[in-house]
Coordinates of N, CA and C in Angstrom, one line a residue:
M1 N 93.8 -101.9 -24.6 CA 94.5 -102.4 -23.4 C 94.9 -103.8 -23.5
N2 N 94.1 -104.7 -24.2 CA 94.6 -106.1 -24.4 C 95.8 -106.2 -25.2
E3 N 95.9 -105.4 -26.2 CA 97.1 -105.4 -27.1 C 98.4 -104.9 -26.3
L4 N 98.2 -103.9 -25.5 CA 99.3 -103.4 -24.6 C 99.7 -104.5 -23.6
L5 N 98.8 -105.1 -23.0 CA 99.1 -106.2 -22.0 C 99.9 -107.3 -22.7
G6 N 99.5 -107.6 -23.9 CA 100.2 -108.7 -24.7 C 101.6 -108.2 -25.0
Y7 N 101.7 -107.0 -25.4 CA 103.1 -106.5 -25.7 C 104.0 -106.5 -24.5
L8 N 103.4 -106.1 -23.3 CA 104.2 -106.1 -22.1 C 104.6 -107.5 -21.7
L9 N 103.7 -108.4 -21.9 CA 104.0 -109.8 -21.6 C 105.1 -110.4 -22.5
L10 N 105.0 -110.0 -23.8 CA 106.1 -110.5 -24.7 C 107.5 -109.9 -24.3
N11 N 107.5 -108.8 -23.7 CA 108.7 -108.1 -23.3 C 109.1 -108.2 -21.9
T12 N 108.6 -109.2 -21.2 CA 108.8 -109.4 -19.8 C 110.3 -109.3 -19.4
N13 N 111.1 -109.9 -20.1 CA 112.5 -110.0 -19.8 C 113.4 -108.9 -20.4
V14 N 112.7 -107.9 -21.0 CA 113.5 -106.8 -21.5 C 113.7 -105.8 -20.4
P15 N 114.9 -105.4 -20.2 CA 115.2 -104.4 -19.1 C 114.3 -103.2 -19.2
G16 N 113.7 -102.8 -18.1 CA 112.9 -101.6 -18.1 C 111.4 -101.8 -18.2
F17 N 111.1 -102.9 -18.8 CA 109.6 -103.2 -19.0 C 109.0 -103.7 -17.7
E18 N 109.8 -104.0 -16.7 CA 109.2 -104.4 -15.5 C 108.8 -103.2 -14.6
S19 N 109.2 -102.0 -15.1 CA 108.9 -100.8 -14.4 C 107.4 -100.3 -14.6
P20 N 106.7 -100.2 -13.5 CA 105.3 -99.7 -13.6 C 105.2 -98.3 -14.2
I21 N 106.1 -97.5 -13.8 CA 106.1 -96.1 -14.4 C 106.3 -96.1 -15.9
R22 N 107.3 -97.0 -16.4 CA 107.5 -97.1 -17.8 C 106.3 -97.7 -18.5
Q23 N 105.7 -98.7 -17.9 CA 104.5 -99.3 -18.5 C 103.4 -98.3 -18.7
V24 N 103.2 -97.5 -17.7 CA 102.1 -96.4 -17.8 C 102.5 -95.4 -18.9
A25 N 103.8 -95.0 -18.9 CA 104.3 -94.1 -19.9 C 104.1 -94.6 -21.3
L26 N 104.4 -95.9 -21.5 CA 104.1 -96.5 -22.8 C 102.6 -96.5 -23.2
A27 N 101.8 -96.8 -22.2 CA 100.4 -96.8 -22.5 C 99.9 -95.4 -22.9
L28 N 100.4 -94.4 -22.2 CA 100.0 -93.1 -22.5 C 100.4 -92.6 -23.9
T29 N 101.5 -93.2 -24.4 CA 101.9 -92.8 -25.8 C 100.9 -93.4 -26.8
L30 N 100.2 -94.4 -26.4 CA 99.3 -95.1 -27.4 C 97.9 -94.5 -27.4
I31 N 97.6 -93.7 -26.4 CA 96.2 -93.1 -26.3 C 96.2 -91.8 -26.9
K32 N 95.5 -91.7 -28.1 CA 95.6 -90.4 -28.9 C 94.2 -90.0 -29.3
G33 N 94.1 -88.7 -29.5 CA 92.8 -88.1 -30.0 C 92.4 -86.9 -29.2
P34 N 91.7 -86.0 -29.8 CA 91.3 -84.8 -29.2 C 90.4 -85.0 -28.0
C35 N 89.6 -86.1 -28.0 CA 88.7 -86.3 -26.8 C 89.4 -86.9 -25.6
V36 N 90.6 -87.3 -25.8 CA 91.4 -87.9 -24.7 C 92.7 -87.2 -24.3
D37 N 93.0 -86.2 -25.1 CA 94.2 -85.4 -24.9 C 94.4 -84.9 -23.5
Q38 N 93.3 -84.3 -22.9 CA 93.4 -83.7 -21.6 C 93.6 -84.7 -20.6
W39 N 93.0 -85.9 -20.7 CA 93.1 -87.0 -19.7 C 94.6 -87.5 -19.8
V40 N 95.1 -87.7 -21.0 CA 96.5 -88.1 -21.1 C 97.4 -87.1 -20.5
Q41 N 97.2 -85.8 -20.8 CA 98.1 -84.8 -20.2 C 98.0 -84.8 -18.7
D42 N 96.8 -85.0 -18.1 CA 96.7 -85.0 -16.7 C 97.4 -86.3 -16.1
M43 N 97.3 -87.4 -16.7 CA 98.0 -88.6 -16.3 C 99.5 -88.5 -16.4
T44 N 99.9 -87.8 -17.5 CA 101.4 -87.6 -17.7 C 101.9 -86.7 -16.6
T45 N 101.2 -85.7 -16.3 CA 101.6 -84.8 -15.2 C 101.7 -85.6 -13.9
W46 N 100.7 -86.4 -13.6 CA 100.8 -87.2 -12.4 C 102.0 -88.1 -12.4
L47 N 102.2 -88.8 -13.5 CA 103.3 -89.7 -13.7 C 104.7 -89.0 -13.5
R48 N 104.8 -87.8 -14.0 CA 106.1 -87.1 -13.9 C 106.4 -86.6 -12.5
N49 N 105.3 -86.5 -11.7 CA 105.5 -86.0 -10.3 C 105.9 -87.2 -9.4
L50 N 105.9 -88.4 -9.9 CA 106.3 -89.5 -9.1 C 107.8 -89.6 -8.9
D51 N 108.2 -90.1 -7.8 CA 109.7 -90.3 -7.6 C 110.0 -91.7 -8.3
P52 N 110.9 -91.6 -9.3 CA 111.2 -92.9 -10.1 C 111.8 -94.0 -9.3
V53 N 112.3 -93.7 -8.1 CA 112.9 -94.7 -7.2 C 111.9 -95.2 -6.2
N54 N 111.3 -94.3 -5.4 CA 110.4 -94.7 -4.3 C 109.0 -95.0 -4.8
N55 N 108.5 -94.4 -5.9 CA 107.2 -94.6 -6.3 C 107.0 -95.6 -7.5
N56 N 108.1 -96.3 -7.9 CA 108.0 -97.2 -9.0 C 107.5 -98.6 -8.5
V57 N 106.3 -98.6 -8.1 CA 105.7 -99.8 -7.5 C 104.5 -100.2 -8.2
P58 N 104.0 -101.5 -8.1 CA 102.9 -102.0 -8.8 C 101.6 -101.2 -8.7
Q59 N 101.4 -100.4 -7.6 CA 100.2 -99.6 -7.4 C 100.1 -98.5 -8.4
V60 N 101.2 -98.1 -9.0 CA 101.2 -97.1 -10.1 C 100.4 -97.7 -11.3
W61 N 100.7 -98.9 -11.7 CA 100.0 -99.6 -12.8 C 98.5 -99.8 -12.4
D62 N 98.3 -100.2 -11.2 CA 96.9 -100.4 -10.7 C 96.1 -99.2 -10.7
Y63 N 96.7 -98.1 -10.3 CA 96.0 -96.8 -10.3 C 95.7 -96.4 -11.8
F64 N 96.7 -96.5 -12.7 CA 96.4 -96.2 -14.1 C 95.3 -97.0 -14.7
T65 N 95.3 -98.3 -14.5 CA 94.3 -99.2 -15.1 C 92.9 -98.9 -14.5
T66 N 92.8 -98.6 -13.2 CA 91.6 -98.3 -12.6 C 91.0 -97.0 -13.1
T67 N 91.9 -96.0 -13.2 CA 91.5 -94.7 -13.8 C 91.1 -94.8 -15.2
F68 N 91.9 -95.6 -16.0 CA 91.6 -95.8 -17.4 C 90.2 -96.4 -17.6
K69 N 89.9 -97.4 -16.8 CA 88.6 -98.1 -16.9 C 87.4 -97.1 -16.5
Q70 N 87.7 -96.4 -15.5 CA 86.6 -95.4 -15.0 C 86.4 -94.4 -16.1
Q71 N 87.5 -93.9 -16.8 CA 87.4 -92.9 -17.8 C 86.8 -93.4 -19.1
F72 N 87.1 -94.6 -19.5 CA 86.7 -95.0 -20.8 C 85.8 -96.2 -20.9
T73 N 85.3 -96.7 -19.8 CA 84.3 -97.8 -19.9 C 82.9 -97.2 -20.3
N74 N 82.3 -97.9 -21.2 CA 81.0 -97.5 -21.6 C 79.9 -97.9 -20.5
L75 N 79.5 -97.0 -19.7 CA 78.6 -97.4 -18.6 C 77.2 -97.7 -19.1
T76 N 76.9 -97.4 -20.3 CA 75.5 -97.7 -20.8 C 75.5 -98.9 -21.7
K77 N 76.7 -99.6 -21.8 CA 76.8 -100.8 -22.7 C 75.8 -101.9 -22.3
M78 N 75.6 -102.1 -21.0 CA 74.7 -103.2 -20.6 C 73.2 -102.8 -20.8
Q79 N 72.9 -101.5 -20.8 CA 71.6 -101.1 -21.0 C 71.2 -101.2 -22.4

């Protein structure tokens, strides 16, 4: 996630990179592996069902990052 955020920051002025839907789509292309394929597929389906005009709002990125953290945070790390 840190590398992705750095990449997005470097491309702030590139047309299209300000789009939360495109940011999430880019992130989903980077998440790979048999243990995460179903989650990526579910998130891709959710993303494809959004209206690219009316739903292209910062809350899309917020929802993605919240869901990502819930799915992939090691809850036993502190223990």
